Amino acid sequence: MPISREQVEKVSLLGRLLFSDNELDKMTCQLSDILEYMDLLAEVDTEGVEPMAHALDISDVFRDDEVRPSLDREAALAGAPHRDDECYLVPAVLGEL
Amino acid sequence: MNKPYTTIIGLEVHVQLATRSKLFCSCSTRFGSPPNTQTCPVCIGMPGTLPVMNRKAFELSLKTAVALNCEIPRFTKWDRKQYYYPDLPKGYQISQFDLPLSQNGYLPISDSKNQFEPKRIGIIRAHLEEDAGKSMHDEAAGVADSRIDLNRCGTPLLEIVSEPDMRSPAEAKAYLTELKLLLNYLEVSDCNMQEGSLRVDANINLHIDTPEGKIATPIVEVKNMNSFRAVERALEYEAKRQYEVWQETGRKLGDVPKSTHGWDEQAQVTREQRSKEESSDYRYFPDPDLVPVATTDEQIERARASLGELPAALRTRLEQTYNITPYDSDVLVNQGRDMVEYYIEVADACGDGKPASNWIQQDVLRTLGERQIGIAQYGVSAKALGELIGLVKAGKLTTSRGREVLAEMLASGKSAEEAMKGMGIEHLDESALEDLCRELLNANPRIVAEVKEGKQKAIGALIGQAKKKNPNVNPARVREICLELIEKEN
């Protein structure tokens, strides 16, 4: 198995996903299959090939530093599950990150 | 006082770049707007949106990196740093991981009061990333929810990471002061700590000499410091705390994970916060929405050409050209580029750097402080102040009388000569002054007699009388003339 059950548990925690024991077993198998398949790529000879940072062979795309109108606050907050007149509301965030 | 340990400090500084719009979208970066009025689908992380890099933010970063003597790789890219927090709507921050836009620089620091030897603080890297939003929680009000304002989301930040090269809280403060001054000269940020334009995190631990050899204490990251003074105090406190904990527990680097402490300004202590996640937990990967930037030699040269004369070079020039002390040049340069230009004009106008520096430090700076204004708003031009200092130097005005003239110049906007005329100060020519002295001597034979007996101090009374008759007399000159006249009589 290219990925252990512990690793899957850790990744699910980081992704804030809660799985049952059964699901964790299933995920471990499925992710292992995917990773094994991706290992095929390792067979390609990449000697002397520069690593790519991006799928497109372009660089230096910029915009000018100009201010344009922002979203109306009502529109911005429209999809929020909880809100007051000005802000999004979330369960209490205590302490600094 | 010799401490039984060496303090090792490295600093991470986040600087908000002076752009009008955000890093990846066209929302305004203005501070203090009503919550959630400066957001758009890009910065609040709506699906299907595409970030596009702000050219100005990149240029300001490059300029700063060049000024910090950094190497500028010809290829740089942006990565996603993933973590969940309510003020980060995308679930990741766009930052730079393995190919930052600059690295391996340094910033020289020194202390005009010689508390430490001049040294170079290494800069590991300076990279460009986006800011998160703001969480507000009113614990006192007992409200269950936190309120989230996303106005700040996507504001461009330059993160400047130093090597752990500082050996005392005083050096850390000096580094921050010099860095802030440099950023001010470069005009890349307003560096306002109150508004969060400049934020400092510190990493600190101790190297302790023990009979078994040198040991290091666990590294602590200190956050939440709202002024450079607070940084200095927090680090002083933290060093002492780490030494005490080591004495108690013997815990070394590696025994416990790196921890984060927040500075409590009220209590003047650091308190432990949640443990730091391992950096691999951020699961960085190249952001497929942004293309890389291939920095060119030409861009770097343009950035270098735009730097202007920087603080360290200016201090040296002022000391060498105008013959002032390192302390004086430091005070002037720390006031900013406008003040240095003003000083140079004053010094050139009066032909003497030292009194120009004294007048600015004692009189001009006091007024600026009292009125909470900058030199640009000061009412006396450099040329006019130079002229006044010239008159004092030539003995046509005493320093204290000069101060009164300066006050009048400041109030009326007049030149030194005009102000003097307006105040009825006419320069006494030598013969008029001699007449005045002769008159005084004739009226005070007793004092003359005392002087003749060797009591030169007695002249003091005559100076007082001379000032009463004409407030514009130069006391030193009156003394000289009186003594000369008495001498002649003998």
mmCIF file of N, CA, C and O in Angstrom, chain B residues 415-475:
data_model
loop_
_atom_site.group_PDB
_atom_site.id
_atom_site.type_symbol
_atom_site.label_atom_id
_atom_site.label_comp_id
_atom_site.label_asym_id
_atom_site.label_seq_id
_atom_site.Cartn_x
_atom_site.Cartn_y
_atom_site.Cartn_z
ATOM 1 N N SER B 415 11.034 86.524 6.379
ATOM 2 C CA SER B 415 12.434 86.123 6.359
ATOM 3 C C SER B 415 13.089 86.573 7.660
ATOM 4 O O SER B 415 12.490 87.349 8.429
ATOM 5 N N ALA B 416 14.311 86.118 7.918
ATOM 6 C CA ALA B 416 14.994 86.482 9.155
ATOM 7 C C ALA B 416 15.159 88.004 9.261
ATOM 8 O O ALA B 416 14.842 88.604 10.296
ATOM 9 N N GLU B 417 15.636 88.632 8.192
ATOM 10 C CA GLU B 417 15.865 90.082 8.205
ATOM 11 C C GLU B 417 14.559 90.831 8.448
ATOM 12 O O GLU B 417 14.493 91.757 9.263
ATOM 13 N N GLU B 418 13.501 90.424 7.728
ATOM 14 C CA GLU B 418 12.193 91.082 7.881
ATOM 15 C C GLU B 418 11.674 90.927 9.301
ATOM 16 O O GLU B 418 11.168 91.878 9.902
ATOM 17 N N ALA B 419 11.796 89.699 9.830
ATOM 18 C CA ALA B 419 11.303 89.444 11.181
ATOM 19 C C ALA B 419 12.040 90.320 12.184
ATOM 20 O O ALA B 419 11.437 90.904 13.099
ATOM 21 N N MET B 420 13.359 90.448 11.990
ATOM 22 C CA MET B 420 14.145 91.277 12.911
ATOM 23 C C MET B 420 13.691 92.728 12.845
ATOM 24 O O MET B 420 13.522 93.385 13.869
ATOM 25 N N LYS B 421 13.474 93.196 11.625
ATOM 26 C CA LYS B 421 13.016 94.578 11.461
ATOM 27 C C LYS B 421 11.685 94.758 12.160
ATOM 28 O O LYS B 421 11.468 95.715 12.899
ATOM 29 N N GLY B 422 10.787 93.809 11.933
ATOM 30 C CA GLY B 422 9.457 93.874 12.522
ATOM 31 C C GLY B 422 9.519 93.879 14.040
ATOM 32 O O GLY B 422 8.687 94.491 14.709
ATOM 33 N N MET B 423 10.495 93.195 14.593
ATOM 34 C CA MET B 423 10.631 93.125 16.050
ATOM 35 C C MET B 423 11.455 94.291 16.583
ATOM 36 O O MET B 423 11.736 94.358 17.780
ATOM 37 N N GLY B 424 11.850 95.183 15.703
ATOM 38 C CA GLY B 424 12.636 96.341 16.117
ATOM 39 C C GLY B 424 14.070 95.987 16.441
ATOM 40 O O GLY B 424 14.763 96.698 17.174
ATOM 41 N N ILE B 425 14.522 94.830 15.927
ATOM 42 C CA ILE B 425 15.910 94.473 16.170
ATOM 43 C C ILE B 425 16.754 95.041 15.050
ATOM 44 O O ILE B 425 16.642 94.641 13.905
ATOM 45 N N GLU B 426 17.513 96.065 15.385
ATOM 46 C CA GLU B 426 18.426 96.607 14.388
ATOM 47 C C GLU B 426 19.802 96.160 14.812
ATOM 48 O O GLU B 426 20.126 96.146 15.999
ATOM 49 N N HIS B 427 20.568 95.845 13.846
ATOM 50 C CA HIS B 427 21.914 95.447 14.211
ATOM 51 C C HIS B 427 22.699 96.681 14.643
ATOM 52 O O HIS B 427 22.704 97.706 13.967
ATOM 53 N N LEU B 428 23.308 96.627 15.824
ATOM 54 C CA LEU B 428 24.126 97.741 16.313
ATOM 55 C C LEU B 428 25.488 97.673 15.653
ATOM 56 O O LEU B 428 26.118 96.629 15.679
ATOM 57 N N ASP B 429 25.898 98.775 15.045
ATOM 58 C CA ASP B 429 27.246 98.688 14.505
ATOM 59 C C ASP B 429 28.247 98.885 15.633
ATOM 60 O O ASP B 429 27.893 99.257 16.756
ATOM 61 N N GLU B 430 29.462 98.630 15.355
ATOM 62 C CA GLU B 430 30.492 98.605 16.388
ATOM 63 C C GLU B 430 30.603 99.919 17.141
ATOM 64 O O GLU B 430 30.720 99.953 18.366
ATOM 65 N N SER B 431 30.519 101.065 16.405
ATOM 66 C CA SER B 431 30.721 102.346 17.096
ATOM 67 C C SER B 431 29.567 102.646 18.045
ATOM 68 O O SER B 431 29.763 103.174 19.143
ATOM 69 N N ALA B 432 28.330 102.255 17.603
ATOM 70 C CA ALA B 432 27.179 102.474 18.484
ATOM 71 C C ALA B 432 27.322 101.645 19.753
ATOM 72 O O ALA B 432 27.017 102.107 20.860
ATOM 73 N N LEU B 433 27.818 100.425 19.579
ATOM 74 C CA LEU B 433 28.000 99.539 20.721
ATOM 75 C C LEU B 433 29.074 100.099 21.665
ATOM 76 O O LEU B 433 28.929 100.079 22.887
ATOM 77 N N GLU B 434 30.107 100.653 21.063
ATOM 78 C CA GLU B 434 31.181 101.224 21.866
ATOM 79 C C GLU B 434 30.671 102.430 22.671
ATOM 80 O O GLU B 434 31.000 102.574 23.844
ATOM 81 N N ASP B 435 29.845 103.249 21.993
ATOM 82 C CA ASP B 435 29.255 104.397 22.690
ATOM 83 C C ASP B 435 28.447 103.934 23.894
ATOM 84 O O ASP B 435 28.540 104.512 24.984
ATOM 85 N N LEU B 436 27.653 102.889 23.666
ATOM 86 C CA LEU B 436 26.803 102.362 24.728
ATOM 87 C C LEU B 436 27.655 101.895 25.907
ATOM 88 O O LEU B 436 27.372 102.210 27.074
ATOM 89 N N CYS B 437 28.726 101.192 25.617
ATOM 90 C CA CYS B 437 29.595 100.668 26.662
ATOM 91 C C CYS B 437 30.260 101.824 27.438
ATOM 92 O O CYS B 437 30.328 101.790 28.677
ATOM 93 N N ARG B 438 30.716 102.815 26.667
ATOM 94 C CA ARG B 438 31.392 103.950 27.318
ATOM 95 C C ARG B 438 30.432 104.635 28.293
ATOM 96 O O ARG B 438 30.786 104.958 29.422
ATOM 97 N N GLU B 439 29.212 104.812 27.818
ATOM 98 C CA GLU B 439 28.179 105.434 28.628
ATOM 99 C C GLU B 439 27.976 104.675 29.938
ATOM 100 O O GLU B 439 27.909 105.253 31.018
ATOM 101 N N LEU B 440 27.938 103.339 29.825
ATOM 102 C CA LEU B 440 27.729 102.498 31.003
ATOM 103 C C LEU B 440 28.902 102.586 31.969
ATOM 104 O O LEU B 440 28.711 102.657 33.193
ATOM 105 N N LEU B 441 30.097 102.598 31.413
ATOM 106 C CA LEU B 441 31.280 102.672 32.264
ATOM 107 C C LEU B 441 31.304 103.990 33.035
ATOM 108 O O LEU B 441 31.585 104.017 34.241
ATOM 109 N N ASN B 442 30.953 105.102 32.319
ATOM 110 C CA ASN B 442 30.938 106.404 32.971
ATOM 111 C C ASN B 442 29.928 106.450 34.109
ATOM 112 O O ASN B 442 30.164 107.075 35.142
ATOM 113 N N ALA B 443 28.809 105.749 33.910
ATOM 114 C CA ALA B 443 27.747 105.792 34.908
ATOM 115 C C ALA B 443 28.021 104.864 36.086
ATOM 116 O O ALA B 443 27.347 104.938 37.105
ATOM 117 N N ASN B 444 29.020 103.964 35.927
ATOM 118 C CA ASN B 444 29.268 102.982 36.986
ATOM 119 C C ASN B 444 30.744 102.943 37.402
ATOM 120 O O ASN B 444 31.410 101.917 37.228
ATOM 121 N N PRO B 445 31.226 104.010 37.946
ATOM 122 C CA PRO B 445 32.655 104.051 38.286
ATOM 123 C C PRO B 445 33.054 102.950 39.278
ATOM 124 O O PRO B 445 34.167 102.451 39.233
ATOM 125 N N ARG B 446 32.107 102.557 40.161
ATOM 126 C CA ARG B 446 32.451 101.556 41.153
ATOM 127 C C ARG B 446 32.805 100.216 40.500
ATOM 128 O O ARG B 446 33.749 99.532 40.873
ATOM 129 N N ILE B 447 31.996 99.854 39.492
ATOM 130 C CA ILE B 447 32.247 98.594 38.785
ATOM 131 C C ILE B 447 33.589 98.656 38.070
ATOM 132 O O ILE B 447 34.390 97.714 38.105
ATOM 133 N N VAL B 448 33.851 99.800 37.452
ATOM 134 C CA VAL B 448 35.129 99.974 36.760
ATOM 135 C C VAL B 448 36.281 99.745 37.739
ATOM 136 O O VAL B 448 37.242 99.031 37.444
ATOM 137 N N ALA B 449 36.115 100.340 38.942
ATOM 138 C CA ALA B 449 37.161 100.188 39.954
ATOM 139 C C ALA B 449 37.360 98.718 40.318
ATOM 140 O O ALA B 449 38.481 98.231 40.431
ATOM 141 N N GLU B 450 36.245 98.016 40.514
ATOM 142 C CA GLU B 450 36.329 96.591 40.878
ATOM 143 C C GLU B 450 37.064 95.798 39.823
ATOM 144 O O GLU B 450 37.896 94.932 40.111
ATOM 145 N N VAL B 451 36.735 96.081 38.555
ATOM 146 C CA VAL B 451 37.395 95.359 37.469
ATOM 147 C C VAL B 451 38.891 95.628 37.510
ATOM 148 O O VAL B 451 39.706 94.720 37.337
ATOM 149 N N LYS B 452 39.214 96.876 37.751
ATOM 150 C CA LYS B 452 40.633 97.236 37.794
ATOM 151 C C LYS B 452 41.356 96.475 38.903
ATOM 152 O O LYS B 452 42.530 96.152 38.781
ATOM 153 N N GLU B 453 40.615 96.175 39.983
ATOM 154 C CA GLU B 453 41.219 95.397 41.069
ATOM 155 C C GLU B 453 41.306 93.913 40.715
ATOM 156 O O GLU B 453 41.733 93.097 41.522
ATOM 157 N N GLY B 454 40.823 93.553 39.516
ATOM 158 C CA GLY B 454 40.937 92.156 39.070
ATOM 159 C C GLY B 454 39.639 91.373 39.133
ATOM 160 O O GLY B 454 39.607 90.204 38.804
ATOM 161 N N LYS B 455 38.572 92.023 39.583
ATOM 162 C CA LYS B 455 37.298 91.298 39.647
ATOM 163 C C LYS B 455 36.540 91.433 38.323
ATOM 164 O O LYS B 455 35.617 92.247 38.206
ATOM 165 N N GLN B 456 36.942 90.642 37.361
ATOM 166 C CA GLN B 456 36.326 90.750 36.031
ATOM 167 C C GLN B 456 34.833 90.413 36.035
ATOM 168 O O GLN B 456 34.086 90.889 35.193
ATOM 169 N N LYS B 457 34.460 89.593 37.019
ATOM 170 C CA LYS B 457 33.050 89.183 37.119
ATOM 171 C C LYS B 457 32.098 90.360 37.237
ATOM 172 O O LYS B 457 30.941 90.280 36.822
ATOM 173 N N ALA B 458 32.591 91.439 37.804
ATOM 174 C CA ALA B 458 31.757 92.618 38.044
ATOM 175 C C ALA B 458 31.113 93.136 36.759
ATOM 176 O O ALA B 458 30.040 93.741 36.785
ATOM 177 N N ILE B 459 31.757 92.859 35.646
ATOM 178 C CA ILE B 459 31.231 93.299 34.341
ATOM 179 C C ILE B 459 29.804 92.798 34.116
ATOM 180 O O ILE B 459 29.005 93.418 33.439
ATOM 181 N N GLY B 460 29.491 91.639 34.726
ATOM 182 C CA GLY B 460 28.177 91.023 34.544
ATOM 183 C C GLY B 460 27.032 92.012 34.744
ATOM 184 O O GLY B 460 26.055 92.019 33.990
ATOM 185 N N ALA B 461 27.158 92.844 35.759
ATOM 186 C CA ALA B 461 26.112 93.813 36.055
ATOM 187 C C ALA B 461 25.917 94.762 34.878
ATOM 188 O O ALA B 461 24.791 95.174 34.561
ATOM 189 N N LEU B 462 27.025 95.126 34.213
ATOM 190 C CA LEU B 462 26.936 96.050 33.078
ATOM 191 C C LEU B 462 26.215 95.398 31.895
ATOM 192 O O LEU B 462 25.466 96.061 31.172
ATOM 193 N N ILE B 463 26.454 94.107 31.734
ATOM 194 C CA ILE B 463 25.802 93.410 30.612
ATOM 195 C C ILE B 463 24.296 93.460 30.785
ATOM 196 O O ILE B 463 23.546 93.728 29.850
ATOM 197 N N GLY B 464 23.851 93.240 32.037
ATOM 198 C CA GLY B 464 22.423 93.320 32.316
ATOM 199 C C GLY B 464 21.868 94.689 31.958
ATOM 200 O O GLY B 464 20.817 94.802 31.315
ATOM 201 N N GLN B 465 22.612 95.725 32.356
ATOM 202 C CA GLN B 465 22.152 97.096 32.066
ATOM 203 C C GLN B 465 22.138 97.358 30.553
ATOM 204 O O GLN B 465 21.220 98.006 30.043
ATOM 205 N N ALA B 466 23.162 96.839 29.870
ATOM 206 C CA ALA B 466 23.242 97.043 28.417
ATOM 207 C C ALA B 466 22.039 96.428 27.733
ATOM 208 O O ALA B 466 21.432 97.022 26.838
ATOM 209 N N LYS B 467 21.653 95.231 28.197
ATOM 210 C CA LYS B 467 20.502 94.541 27.603
ATOM 211 C C LYS B 467 19.224 95.332 27.825
ATOM 212 O O LYS B 467 18.321 95.330 26.987
ATOM 213 N N LYS B 468 19.154 96.002 29.007
ATOM 214 C CA LYS B 468 17.968 96.802 29.289
ATOM 215 C C LYS B 468 17.873 97.973 28.332
ATOM 216 O O LYS B 468 16.812 98.312 27.826
ATOM 217 N N LYS B 469 19.018 98.593 28.089
ATOM 218 C CA LYS B 469 19.028 99.749 27.184
ATOM 219 C C LYS B 469 18.736 99.320 25.748
ATOM 220 O O LYS B 469 18.079 100.032 25.003
ATOM 221 N N ASN B 470 19.294 98.201 25.372
ATOM 222 C CA ASN B 470 19.056 97.706 24.007
ATOM 223 C C ASN B 470 19.079 96.181 24.009
ATOM 224 O O ASN B 470 20.117 95.564 24.173
ATOM 225 N N PRO B 471 17.884 95.578 23.836
ATOM 226 C CA PRO B 471 17.808 94.116 23.939
ATOM 227 C C PRO B 471 18.594 93.378 22.854
ATOM 228 O O PRO B 471 18.737 92.156 22.901
ATOM 229 N N ASN B 472 19.067 94.116 21.851
ATOM 230 C CA ASN B 472 19.719 93.429 20.743
ATOM 231 C C ASN B 472 21.226 93.294 20.888
ATOM 232 O O ASN B 472 21.889 92.778 20.007
ATOM 233 N N VAL B 473 21.752 93.780 22.007
ATOM 234 C CA VAL B 473 23.207 93.713 22.133
ATOM 235 C C VAL B 473 23.655 92.278 22.316
ATOM 236 O O VAL B 473 22.931 91.445 22.845
ATOM 237 N N ASN B 474 24.855 92.037 21.840
ATOM 238 C CA ASN B 474 25.465 90.723 22.005
ATOM 239 C C ASN B 474 26.278 90.749 23.306
ATOM 240 O O ASN B 474 27.267 91.463 23.405
ATOM 241 N N PRO B 475 25.848 89.999 24.324
ATOM 242 C CA PRO B 475 26.476 90.093 25.651
ATOM 243 C C PRO B 475 27.989 89.836 25.616
ATOM 244 O O PRO B 475 28.752 90.529 26.308
#
